XYZ file of C-alpha atoms in Angstrom:
564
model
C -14.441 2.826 -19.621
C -13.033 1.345 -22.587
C -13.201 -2.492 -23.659
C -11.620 -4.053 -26.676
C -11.702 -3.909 -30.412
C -14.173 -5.700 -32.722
C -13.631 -8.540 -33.624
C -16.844 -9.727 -35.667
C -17.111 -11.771 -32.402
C -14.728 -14.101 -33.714
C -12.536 -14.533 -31.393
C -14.713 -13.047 -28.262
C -18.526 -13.416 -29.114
C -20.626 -16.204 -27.873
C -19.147 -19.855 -27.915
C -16.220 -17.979 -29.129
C -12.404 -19.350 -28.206
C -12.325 -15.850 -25.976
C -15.776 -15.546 -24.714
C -15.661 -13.661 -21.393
C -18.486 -13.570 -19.274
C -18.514 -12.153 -15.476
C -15.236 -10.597 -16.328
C -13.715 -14.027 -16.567
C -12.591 -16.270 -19.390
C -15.559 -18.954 -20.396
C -13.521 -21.819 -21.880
C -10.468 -20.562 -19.580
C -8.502 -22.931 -17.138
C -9.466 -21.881 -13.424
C -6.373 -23.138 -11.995
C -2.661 -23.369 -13.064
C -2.624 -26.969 -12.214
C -4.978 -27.245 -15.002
C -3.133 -25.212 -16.965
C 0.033 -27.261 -16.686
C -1.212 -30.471 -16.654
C -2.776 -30.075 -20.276
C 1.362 -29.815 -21.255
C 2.103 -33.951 -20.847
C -0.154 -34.306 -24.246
C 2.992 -32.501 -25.418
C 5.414 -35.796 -25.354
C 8.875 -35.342 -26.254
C 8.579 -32.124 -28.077
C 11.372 -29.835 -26.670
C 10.311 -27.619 -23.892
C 13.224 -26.340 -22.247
C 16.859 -25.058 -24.018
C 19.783 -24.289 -21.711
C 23.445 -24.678 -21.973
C 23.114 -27.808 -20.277
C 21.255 -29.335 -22.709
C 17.221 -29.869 -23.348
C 14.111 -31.034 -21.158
C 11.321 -32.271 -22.809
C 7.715 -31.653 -22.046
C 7.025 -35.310 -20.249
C 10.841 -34.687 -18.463
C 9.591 -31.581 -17.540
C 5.719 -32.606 -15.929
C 6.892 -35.701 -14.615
C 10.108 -33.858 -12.859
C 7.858 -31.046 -11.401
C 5.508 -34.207 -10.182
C 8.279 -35.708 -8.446
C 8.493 -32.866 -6.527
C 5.303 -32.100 -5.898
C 4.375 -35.203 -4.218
C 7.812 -34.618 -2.071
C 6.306 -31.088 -0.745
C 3.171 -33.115 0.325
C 4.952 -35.976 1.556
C 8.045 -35.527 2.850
C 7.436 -31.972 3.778
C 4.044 -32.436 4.735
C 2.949 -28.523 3.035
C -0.527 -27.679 2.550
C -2.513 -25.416 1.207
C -1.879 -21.718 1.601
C 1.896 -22.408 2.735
C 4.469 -20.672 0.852
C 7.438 -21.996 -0.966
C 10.225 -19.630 -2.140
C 11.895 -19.941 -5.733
C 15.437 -18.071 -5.764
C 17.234 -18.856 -8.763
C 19.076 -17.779 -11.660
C 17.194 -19.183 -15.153
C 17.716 -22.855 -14.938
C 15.342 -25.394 -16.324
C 14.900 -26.576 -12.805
C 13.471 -22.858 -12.034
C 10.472 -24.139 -13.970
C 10.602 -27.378 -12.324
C 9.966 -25.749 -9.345
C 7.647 -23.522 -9.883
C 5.340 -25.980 -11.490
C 6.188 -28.582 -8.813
C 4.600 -25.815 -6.217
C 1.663 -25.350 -8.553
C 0.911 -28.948 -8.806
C 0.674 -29.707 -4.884
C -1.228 -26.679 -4.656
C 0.917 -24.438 -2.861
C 1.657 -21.003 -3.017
C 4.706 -19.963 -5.186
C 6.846 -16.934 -4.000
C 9.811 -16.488 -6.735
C 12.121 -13.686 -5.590
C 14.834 -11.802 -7.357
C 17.742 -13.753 -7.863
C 19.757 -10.878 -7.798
C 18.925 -9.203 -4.555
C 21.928 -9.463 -1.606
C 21.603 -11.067 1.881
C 19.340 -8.050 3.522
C 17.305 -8.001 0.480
C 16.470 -11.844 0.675
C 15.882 -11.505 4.657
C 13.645 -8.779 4.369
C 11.195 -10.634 1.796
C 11.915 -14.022 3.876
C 10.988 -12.069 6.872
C 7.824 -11.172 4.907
C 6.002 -13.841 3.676
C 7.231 -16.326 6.081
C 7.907 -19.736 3.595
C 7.883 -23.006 4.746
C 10.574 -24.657 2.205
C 13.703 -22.605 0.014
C 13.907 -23.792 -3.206
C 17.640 -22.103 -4.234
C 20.415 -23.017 -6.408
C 23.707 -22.798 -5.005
C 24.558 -19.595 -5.621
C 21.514 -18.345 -3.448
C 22.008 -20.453 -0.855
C 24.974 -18.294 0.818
C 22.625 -15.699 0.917
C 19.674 -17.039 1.974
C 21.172 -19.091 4.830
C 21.312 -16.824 7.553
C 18.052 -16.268 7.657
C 16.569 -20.529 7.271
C 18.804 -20.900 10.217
C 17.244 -18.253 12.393
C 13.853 -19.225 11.215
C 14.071 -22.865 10.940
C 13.076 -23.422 7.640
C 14.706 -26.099 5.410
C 15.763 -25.495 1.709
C 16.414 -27.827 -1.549
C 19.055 -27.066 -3.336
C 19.115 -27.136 -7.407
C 22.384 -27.695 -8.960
C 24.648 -26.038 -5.903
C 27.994 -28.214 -4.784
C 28.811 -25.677 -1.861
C 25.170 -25.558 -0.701
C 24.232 -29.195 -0.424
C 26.988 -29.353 2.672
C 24.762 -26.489 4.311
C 22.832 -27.719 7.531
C 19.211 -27.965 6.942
C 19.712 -27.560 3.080
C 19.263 -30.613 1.243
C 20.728 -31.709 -2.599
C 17.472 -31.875 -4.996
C 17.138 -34.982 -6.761
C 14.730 -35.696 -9.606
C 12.079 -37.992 -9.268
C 10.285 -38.381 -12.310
C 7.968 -42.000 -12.288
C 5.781 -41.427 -14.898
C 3.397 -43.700 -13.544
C 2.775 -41.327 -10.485
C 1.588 -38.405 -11.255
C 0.948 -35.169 -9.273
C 0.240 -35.681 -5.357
C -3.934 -35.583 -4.727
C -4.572 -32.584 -3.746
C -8.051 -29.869 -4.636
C -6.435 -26.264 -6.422
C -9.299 -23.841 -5.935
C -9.442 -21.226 -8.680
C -9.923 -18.611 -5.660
C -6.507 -19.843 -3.784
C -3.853 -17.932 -3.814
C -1.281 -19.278 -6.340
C 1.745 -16.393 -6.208
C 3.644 -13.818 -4.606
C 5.709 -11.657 -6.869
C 7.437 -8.963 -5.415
C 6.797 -5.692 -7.146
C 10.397 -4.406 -8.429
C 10.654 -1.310 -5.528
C 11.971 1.871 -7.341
C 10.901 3.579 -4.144
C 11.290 2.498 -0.967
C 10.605 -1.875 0.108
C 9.008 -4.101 -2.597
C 5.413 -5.447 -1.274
C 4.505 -8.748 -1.971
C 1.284 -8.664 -4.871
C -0.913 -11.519 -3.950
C -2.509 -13.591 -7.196
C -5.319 -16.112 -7.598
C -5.050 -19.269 -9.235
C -7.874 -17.744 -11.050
C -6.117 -14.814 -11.849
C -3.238 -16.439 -12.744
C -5.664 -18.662 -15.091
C -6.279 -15.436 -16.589
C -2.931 -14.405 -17.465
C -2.541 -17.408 -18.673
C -4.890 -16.823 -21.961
C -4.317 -13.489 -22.360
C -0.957 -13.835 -24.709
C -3.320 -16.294 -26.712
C -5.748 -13.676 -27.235
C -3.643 -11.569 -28.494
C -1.569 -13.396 -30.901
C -4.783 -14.662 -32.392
C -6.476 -11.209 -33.054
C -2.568 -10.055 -34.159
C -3.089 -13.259 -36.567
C -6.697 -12.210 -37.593
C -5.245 -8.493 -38.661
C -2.488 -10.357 -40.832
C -5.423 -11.550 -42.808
C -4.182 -15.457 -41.006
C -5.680 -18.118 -39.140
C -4.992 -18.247 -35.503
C -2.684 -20.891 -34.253
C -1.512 -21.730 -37.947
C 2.310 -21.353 -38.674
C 5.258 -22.793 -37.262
C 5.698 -23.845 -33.240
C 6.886 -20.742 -30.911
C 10.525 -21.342 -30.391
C 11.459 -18.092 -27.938
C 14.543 -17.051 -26.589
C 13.089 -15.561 -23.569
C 15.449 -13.059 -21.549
C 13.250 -11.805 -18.905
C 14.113 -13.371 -15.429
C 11.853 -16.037 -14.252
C 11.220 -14.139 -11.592
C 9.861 -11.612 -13.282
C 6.471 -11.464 -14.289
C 7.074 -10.531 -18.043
C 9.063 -13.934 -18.348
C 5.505 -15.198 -17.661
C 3.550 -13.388 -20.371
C 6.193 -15.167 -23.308
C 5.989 -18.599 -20.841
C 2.466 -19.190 -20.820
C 2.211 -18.454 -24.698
C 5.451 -20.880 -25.213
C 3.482 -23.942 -22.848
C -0.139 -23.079 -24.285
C 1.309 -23.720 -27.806
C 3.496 -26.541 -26.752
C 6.520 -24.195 -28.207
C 10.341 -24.326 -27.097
C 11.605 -21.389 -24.643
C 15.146 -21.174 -25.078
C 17.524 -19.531 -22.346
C 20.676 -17.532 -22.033
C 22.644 -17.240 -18.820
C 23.494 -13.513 -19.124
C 22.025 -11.262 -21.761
C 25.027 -11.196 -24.338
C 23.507 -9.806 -27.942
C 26.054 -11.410 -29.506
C 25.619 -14.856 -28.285
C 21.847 -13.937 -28.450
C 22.188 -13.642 -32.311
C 23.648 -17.489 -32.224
C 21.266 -18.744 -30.470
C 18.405 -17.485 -32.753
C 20.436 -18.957 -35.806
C 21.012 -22.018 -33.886
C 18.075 -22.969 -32.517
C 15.951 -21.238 -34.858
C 14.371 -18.811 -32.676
C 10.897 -17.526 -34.220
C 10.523 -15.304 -31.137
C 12.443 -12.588 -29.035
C 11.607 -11.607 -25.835
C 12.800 -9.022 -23.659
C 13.464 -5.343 -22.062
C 13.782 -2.993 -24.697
C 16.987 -1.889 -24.342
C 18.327 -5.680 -24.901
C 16.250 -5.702 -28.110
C 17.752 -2.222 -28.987
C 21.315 -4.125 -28.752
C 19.950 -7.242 -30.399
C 18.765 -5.056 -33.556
C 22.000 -2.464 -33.651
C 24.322 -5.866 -33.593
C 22.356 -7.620 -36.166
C 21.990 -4.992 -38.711
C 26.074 -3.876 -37.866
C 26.788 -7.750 -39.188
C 24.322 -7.940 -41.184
C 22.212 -10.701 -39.618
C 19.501 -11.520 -41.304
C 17.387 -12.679 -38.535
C 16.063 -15.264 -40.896
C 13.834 -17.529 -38.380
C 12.659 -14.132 -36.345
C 8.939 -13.548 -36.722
C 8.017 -11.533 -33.861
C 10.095 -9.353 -31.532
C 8.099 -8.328 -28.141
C 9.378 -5.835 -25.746
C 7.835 -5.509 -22.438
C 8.983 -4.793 -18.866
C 9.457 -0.850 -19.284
C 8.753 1.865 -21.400
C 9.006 1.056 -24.926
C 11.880 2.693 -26.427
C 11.390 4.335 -30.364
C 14.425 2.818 -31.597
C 13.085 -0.436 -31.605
C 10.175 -0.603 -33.971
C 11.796 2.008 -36.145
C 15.237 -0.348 -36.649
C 12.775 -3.174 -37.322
C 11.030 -1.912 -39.623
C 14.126 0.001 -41.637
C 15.906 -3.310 -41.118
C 14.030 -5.715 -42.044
C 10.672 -4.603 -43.435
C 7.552 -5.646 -42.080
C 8.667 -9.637 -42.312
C 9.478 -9.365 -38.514
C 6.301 -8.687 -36.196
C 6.826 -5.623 -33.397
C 4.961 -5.898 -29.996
C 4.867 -4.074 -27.223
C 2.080 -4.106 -24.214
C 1.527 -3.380 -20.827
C 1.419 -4.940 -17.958
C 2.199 -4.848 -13.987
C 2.980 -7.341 -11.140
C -0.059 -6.834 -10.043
C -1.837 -7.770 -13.308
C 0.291 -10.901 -13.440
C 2.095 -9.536 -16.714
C 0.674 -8.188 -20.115
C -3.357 -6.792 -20.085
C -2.616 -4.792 -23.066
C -1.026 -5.588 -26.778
C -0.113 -3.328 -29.589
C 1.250 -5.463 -32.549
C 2.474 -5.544 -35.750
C 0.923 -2.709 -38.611
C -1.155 -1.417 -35.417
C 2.303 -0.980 -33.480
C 4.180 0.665 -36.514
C 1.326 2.944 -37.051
C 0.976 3.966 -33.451
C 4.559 3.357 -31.922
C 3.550 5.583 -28.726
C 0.729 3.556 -27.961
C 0.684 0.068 -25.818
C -2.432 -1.090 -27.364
C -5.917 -2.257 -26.468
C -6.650 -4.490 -23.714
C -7.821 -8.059 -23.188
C -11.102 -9.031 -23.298
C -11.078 -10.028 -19.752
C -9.521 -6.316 -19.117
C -11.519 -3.068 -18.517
C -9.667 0.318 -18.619
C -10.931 3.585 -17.553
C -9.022 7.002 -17.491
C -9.757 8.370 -14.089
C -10.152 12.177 -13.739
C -8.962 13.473 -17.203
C -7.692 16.777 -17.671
C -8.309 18.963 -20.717
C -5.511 16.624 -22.889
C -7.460 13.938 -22.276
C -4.859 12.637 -19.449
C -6.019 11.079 -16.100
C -5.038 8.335 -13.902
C -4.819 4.313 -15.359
C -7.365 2.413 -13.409
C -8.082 -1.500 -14.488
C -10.706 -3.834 -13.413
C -10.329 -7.787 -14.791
C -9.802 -11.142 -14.047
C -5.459 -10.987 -14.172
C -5.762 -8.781 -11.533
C -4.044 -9.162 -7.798
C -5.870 -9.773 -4.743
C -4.014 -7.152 -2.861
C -0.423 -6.841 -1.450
C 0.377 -9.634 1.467
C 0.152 -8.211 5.178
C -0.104 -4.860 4.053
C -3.962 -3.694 4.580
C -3.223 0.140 4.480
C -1.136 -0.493 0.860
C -4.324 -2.852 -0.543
C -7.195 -0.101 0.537
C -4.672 2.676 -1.135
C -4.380 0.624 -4.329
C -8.164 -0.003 -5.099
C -10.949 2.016 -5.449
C -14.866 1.163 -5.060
C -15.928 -1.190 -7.774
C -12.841 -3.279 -7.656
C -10.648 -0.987 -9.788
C -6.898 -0.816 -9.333
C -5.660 2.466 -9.167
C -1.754 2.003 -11.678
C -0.597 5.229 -10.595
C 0.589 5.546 -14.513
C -1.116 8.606 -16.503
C -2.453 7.617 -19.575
C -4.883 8.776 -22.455
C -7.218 6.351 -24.649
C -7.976 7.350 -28.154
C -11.265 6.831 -30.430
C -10.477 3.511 -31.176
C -9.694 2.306 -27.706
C -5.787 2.347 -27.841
C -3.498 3.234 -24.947
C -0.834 5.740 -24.254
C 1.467 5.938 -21.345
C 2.199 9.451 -20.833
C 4.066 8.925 -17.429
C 4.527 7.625 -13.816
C 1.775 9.715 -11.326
C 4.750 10.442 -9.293
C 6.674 10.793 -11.868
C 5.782 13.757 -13.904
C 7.677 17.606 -13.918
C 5.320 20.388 -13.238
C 6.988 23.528 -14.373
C 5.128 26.754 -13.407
C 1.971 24.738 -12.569
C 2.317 22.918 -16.391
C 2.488 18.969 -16.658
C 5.619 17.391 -18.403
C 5.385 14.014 -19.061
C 8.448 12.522 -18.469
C 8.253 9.603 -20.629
C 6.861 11.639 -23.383
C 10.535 13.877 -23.627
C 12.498 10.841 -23.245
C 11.142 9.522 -26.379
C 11.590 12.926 -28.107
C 15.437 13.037 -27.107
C 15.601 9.040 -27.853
C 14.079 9.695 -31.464
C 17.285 11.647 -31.533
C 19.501 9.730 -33.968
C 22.745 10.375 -31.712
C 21.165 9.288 -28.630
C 21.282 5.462 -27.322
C 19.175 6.320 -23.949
C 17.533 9.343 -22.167
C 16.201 9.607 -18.777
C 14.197 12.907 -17.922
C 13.905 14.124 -14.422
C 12.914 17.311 -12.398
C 15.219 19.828 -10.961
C 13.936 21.861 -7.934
C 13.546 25.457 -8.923
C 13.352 28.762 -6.985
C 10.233 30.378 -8.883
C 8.670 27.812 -11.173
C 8.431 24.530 -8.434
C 10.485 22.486 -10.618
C 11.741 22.554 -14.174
C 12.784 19.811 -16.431
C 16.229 17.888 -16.895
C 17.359 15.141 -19.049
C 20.661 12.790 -18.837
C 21.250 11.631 -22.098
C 23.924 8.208 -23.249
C 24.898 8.952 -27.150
C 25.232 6.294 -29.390
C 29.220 5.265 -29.689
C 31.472 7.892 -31.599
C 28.372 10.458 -31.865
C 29.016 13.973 -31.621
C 25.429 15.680 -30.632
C 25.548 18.461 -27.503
C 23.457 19.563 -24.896
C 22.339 22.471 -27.207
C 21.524 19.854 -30.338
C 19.453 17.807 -27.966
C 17.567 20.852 -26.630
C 17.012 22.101 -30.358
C 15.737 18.547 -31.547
C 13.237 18.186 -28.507
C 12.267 22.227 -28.835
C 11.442 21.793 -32.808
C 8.566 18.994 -31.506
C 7.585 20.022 -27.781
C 6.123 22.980 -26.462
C 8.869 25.272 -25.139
C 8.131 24.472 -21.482
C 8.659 20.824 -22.032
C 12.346 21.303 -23.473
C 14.815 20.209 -20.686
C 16.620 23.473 -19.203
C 19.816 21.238 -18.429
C 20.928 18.291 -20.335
C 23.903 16.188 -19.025
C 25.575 14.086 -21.625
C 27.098 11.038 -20.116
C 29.312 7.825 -20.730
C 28.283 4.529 -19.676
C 24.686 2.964 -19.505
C 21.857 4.834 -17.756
C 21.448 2.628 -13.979
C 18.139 0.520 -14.674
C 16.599 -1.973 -12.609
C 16.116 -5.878 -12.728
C 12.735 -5.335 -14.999
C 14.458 -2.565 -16.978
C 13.239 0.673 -15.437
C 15.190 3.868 -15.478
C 16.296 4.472 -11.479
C 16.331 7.889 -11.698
C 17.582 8.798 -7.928
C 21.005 8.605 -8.888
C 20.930 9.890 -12.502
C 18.877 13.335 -10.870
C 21.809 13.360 -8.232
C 24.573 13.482 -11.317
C 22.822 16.121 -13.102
C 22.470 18.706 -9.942
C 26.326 17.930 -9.032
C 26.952 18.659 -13.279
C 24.594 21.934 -13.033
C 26.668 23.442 -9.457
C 29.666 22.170 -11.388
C 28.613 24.231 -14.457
C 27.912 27.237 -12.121
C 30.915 27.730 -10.417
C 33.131 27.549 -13.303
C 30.460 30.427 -14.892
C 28.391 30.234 -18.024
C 29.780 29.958 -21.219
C 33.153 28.282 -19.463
C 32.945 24.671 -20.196
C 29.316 24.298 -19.527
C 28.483 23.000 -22.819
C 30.589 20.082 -22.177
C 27.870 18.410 -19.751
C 25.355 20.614 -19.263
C 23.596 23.530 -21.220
C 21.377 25.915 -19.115
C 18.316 27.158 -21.139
């Protein structure tokens, strides 16, 4: 079991700002309602950027108190009843949310992005009494409040507000009011967030308000001990002014949110990810932090240093919400120096975002590694083998009460003692550092040896040629399985299948080398949270390889693929 650095009991010993005790925060918020309500102090400092304009911290509370009291009232909700948030990022998506949090109700944001049978199938799941939507949810949403009867508010949405039983959200925002009076528990539920389903139906992971509470100080944590390695005093410097990418509905959005409202900072949004309009907005707006998937910061970084940006306001770029790629810190650093702070962590839905940090000289010194936990985080490597690789189990207060209506899934997830079973393999070093090596059910085993997926990937990504890499296994006859790669290449690079098998042989052990690498055009598929979906990408390279076969080795089967 491994717990966090020292500190000198600075930031964690007793009386200290991080002082845990029970596995919980000491000085923590128990509730989010606490959490949010500390924001009003913040006045008219800018809280919310969108194209539409900007929403100020007392706009903001006294909005999402307007319609908190209206759940109450009008809608007469109580506690433990669901409400749905389905929308693209708007500043009412925060309006909402909060406005949930503040009548003490159960939040349940879903991907914006999912179709009709997508949206019924997670409706049909956690059964809400009220739709919050914008318009462009509503069409797909409807179907469903009309079967079941449930009613829906509608957040900037001309064709929806005509919809029967859908009613045209209007801001009520009497300062004098307040939120509705209501007791938040820290042990009621606060969330749903549906977990991103690579494989198979999403389940619903079930959060605390005292969990929540706990995710909520985590990002504080560790910015201060990132500011106590700088040789700085934490929460000293300029106000956080992020452009956030991350979907709302995401739980990574989250991890940057709670920092940006803790701080009393400005999160600034896009529409669409566009690096180019990205790079305005930073110079615009000043942006001191970036936020996002790594392969958007990957396109971020190439644009800027193709223009020669100088990301002049930029102190701290975080990735989060997949593996992290190597590009990213290493263009960073050769770009700009160390003036601009890499981060990367860890985190799950059912941690309620980022347990785990690696920052700044820590990160550039150990770019494999997502750092050291939380203080209100335990880890422990279950099972290891001989590399010092076992199962990622976690114990803390972030974590998820279980998945909603699904006993069989909640037993399978936790073992005795209250750990959480990731399914990620992972080693921990001397010093209490992380390393993803790969997904449980993820991983090649050639001839009865493990490859780590992840851990070629970022071989064939080191590659200077190669833009993205996704490794996968290929059924074979006598060793089980052996390993495969689909590599994108960086625009008007040259490097074939039998370059990228070199690079990754001159570094891996021979068995780890991919026997067939497919070179392809266009972006690798990824989900919403910016995970490789390998199902497809395995299905192109086995159609490439009986491709490759029929026309006989040696007879255009370096053009695609190359056999080992």
């Amino acid at each position: 079991m491994v717990g966090l650095s020292a500190d000198d009991g600075v930031l964690t010993g007793a009386g200290a700002p991080f002082e845990v005790r029970d596995g919980v925060y000491v000085g923590g918020v128990r509730t989010l309602r606490e959490f949010v309500e500390a924001v009003w102090g913040y006045g008219d400092r800018v809280f919310l950027v969108s194209e539409g304009g900007s929403l100020t911290y007392r706009e903001f509370f006294d909005a999402a108190c307007g319609l908190a009291r209206r759940l109450v009232g009008e809608y007469g909700l109580r506690r433990g009843d669901r409400v749905v948030v389905a929308m693209r990022n708007l500043p009412e998506w925060q309006v909402a949310f909060w406005g949930v949090q503040l009548a003490g109700l159960v939040a349940v944001p879903l991907n914006a992005w999912w179709g009709e049978e997508e949206f019924a199938y997670a409706l049909g799941d956690c059964s809400p009494r009220l739709l919050l939507v914008d318009g462009e949810r509503v069409p797909r949403v409807r179907e469903w409040a009309r079967a079941a009867g449930v009613p829906g508010i509608v957040f900037r949405g001309e064709a929806g507000e005509a919809e029967p039983g859908f009613t045209a959200y209007e801001v009520d925002d009497d300062p004098l009011l307040g939120p509705p009076d209501v007791d938040v528990l820290p042990e009621q539920d606060a969330t749903i967030f549906y977990t991103s389903g690579t494989t198979g139906r999403p389940k619903g992971a079930v959060a605390t308000q005292l969990a929540q509470a706990g995710a909520a100080v985590h990002p504080r944590y560790f910015a201060a001990r990132a500011a106590l390695a700088r040789g700085e005093r934490p929460g000293g410097g300029a106000a956080i002014v992020s452009l956030t990418t991350f979907p709302f509905f995401h739980v990574a959005a989250f991890t940057s949110l709670y920092a940006v409202m803790a701080s009393g900072g400005t999160l600034v949004m896009m529409r669409k990810w566009d690096p180019a309009r990205a790079l305005e907005l930073i110079r615009e707006h000043r942006v001191t932090h970036y936020a996002g998937v790594p392969t958007t910061a990957l396109q971020l970084l190439a644009l800027a240093r193709e223009t020669g940006d100088p990301l002049e306001s930029l102190v701290l770029l975080s990735t989060g919400g997949a593996a992290a790629l190597p590009g990213v810190v290493t263009g960073l650093t050769e770009g700009y120096g160390e003036r601009i702070q890499p981060r990367n962590g860890y985190g799950l839905t059912e941690t309620c975002g980022g347990v785990l940090a690696n920052v700044g000289a820590e990160y550039r010194a150990h770019p494999g590694s997502v750092g050291r936990p939380s203080p209100a985080t335990e880890v422990r490597i279950e099972a290891p083998g001989p590399d010092g690789v076992g199962e990622l189990w976690l114990r803390g207060q972030s974590l998820f009460r279980g998945y909603w209506r699904d006993e069989a899934a909640t037993r399978a997830a936790f073992a005795p003692g209250g750990w959480f079973r990731t399914g990620d393999l992972a080693r921990v070093d001397a010093e209490g550092r992380v390393t993803i090596v790969d997904r449980l059910t993820d991983m090649v085993i050639r001839g009865g040896e493990n490859v780590y997926c992840v851990e070629v990937e970022g071989v064939l990504q080191a590659h200077p040629d190669v833009l993205d890499a996704a490794v996968v296994g290929v059924e074979h006859p006598l060793l089980g399985e052996e390993v495969g790669a689909v590599v994108r290449l960086r625009p008007g690079a040259a490097a074939g299948a039998g370059e990228l098998r070199a690079h990754v042989a001159a570094r891996l052990a021979a068995f780890k080398v991919p026997a067939h690498v497919l070179v392809r055009e266009g972006e690798l598929p990824r989900n919403q949270a910016g995970k490789l979906v390998k199902g497809p990408l395995r299905e192109q390279l086995l159609e490439a390889i009986g491709e490759a076969a029929g026309e006989g080795v040696g007879k255009g089967i370096g053009k695609a693929v190359s056999r080992g």
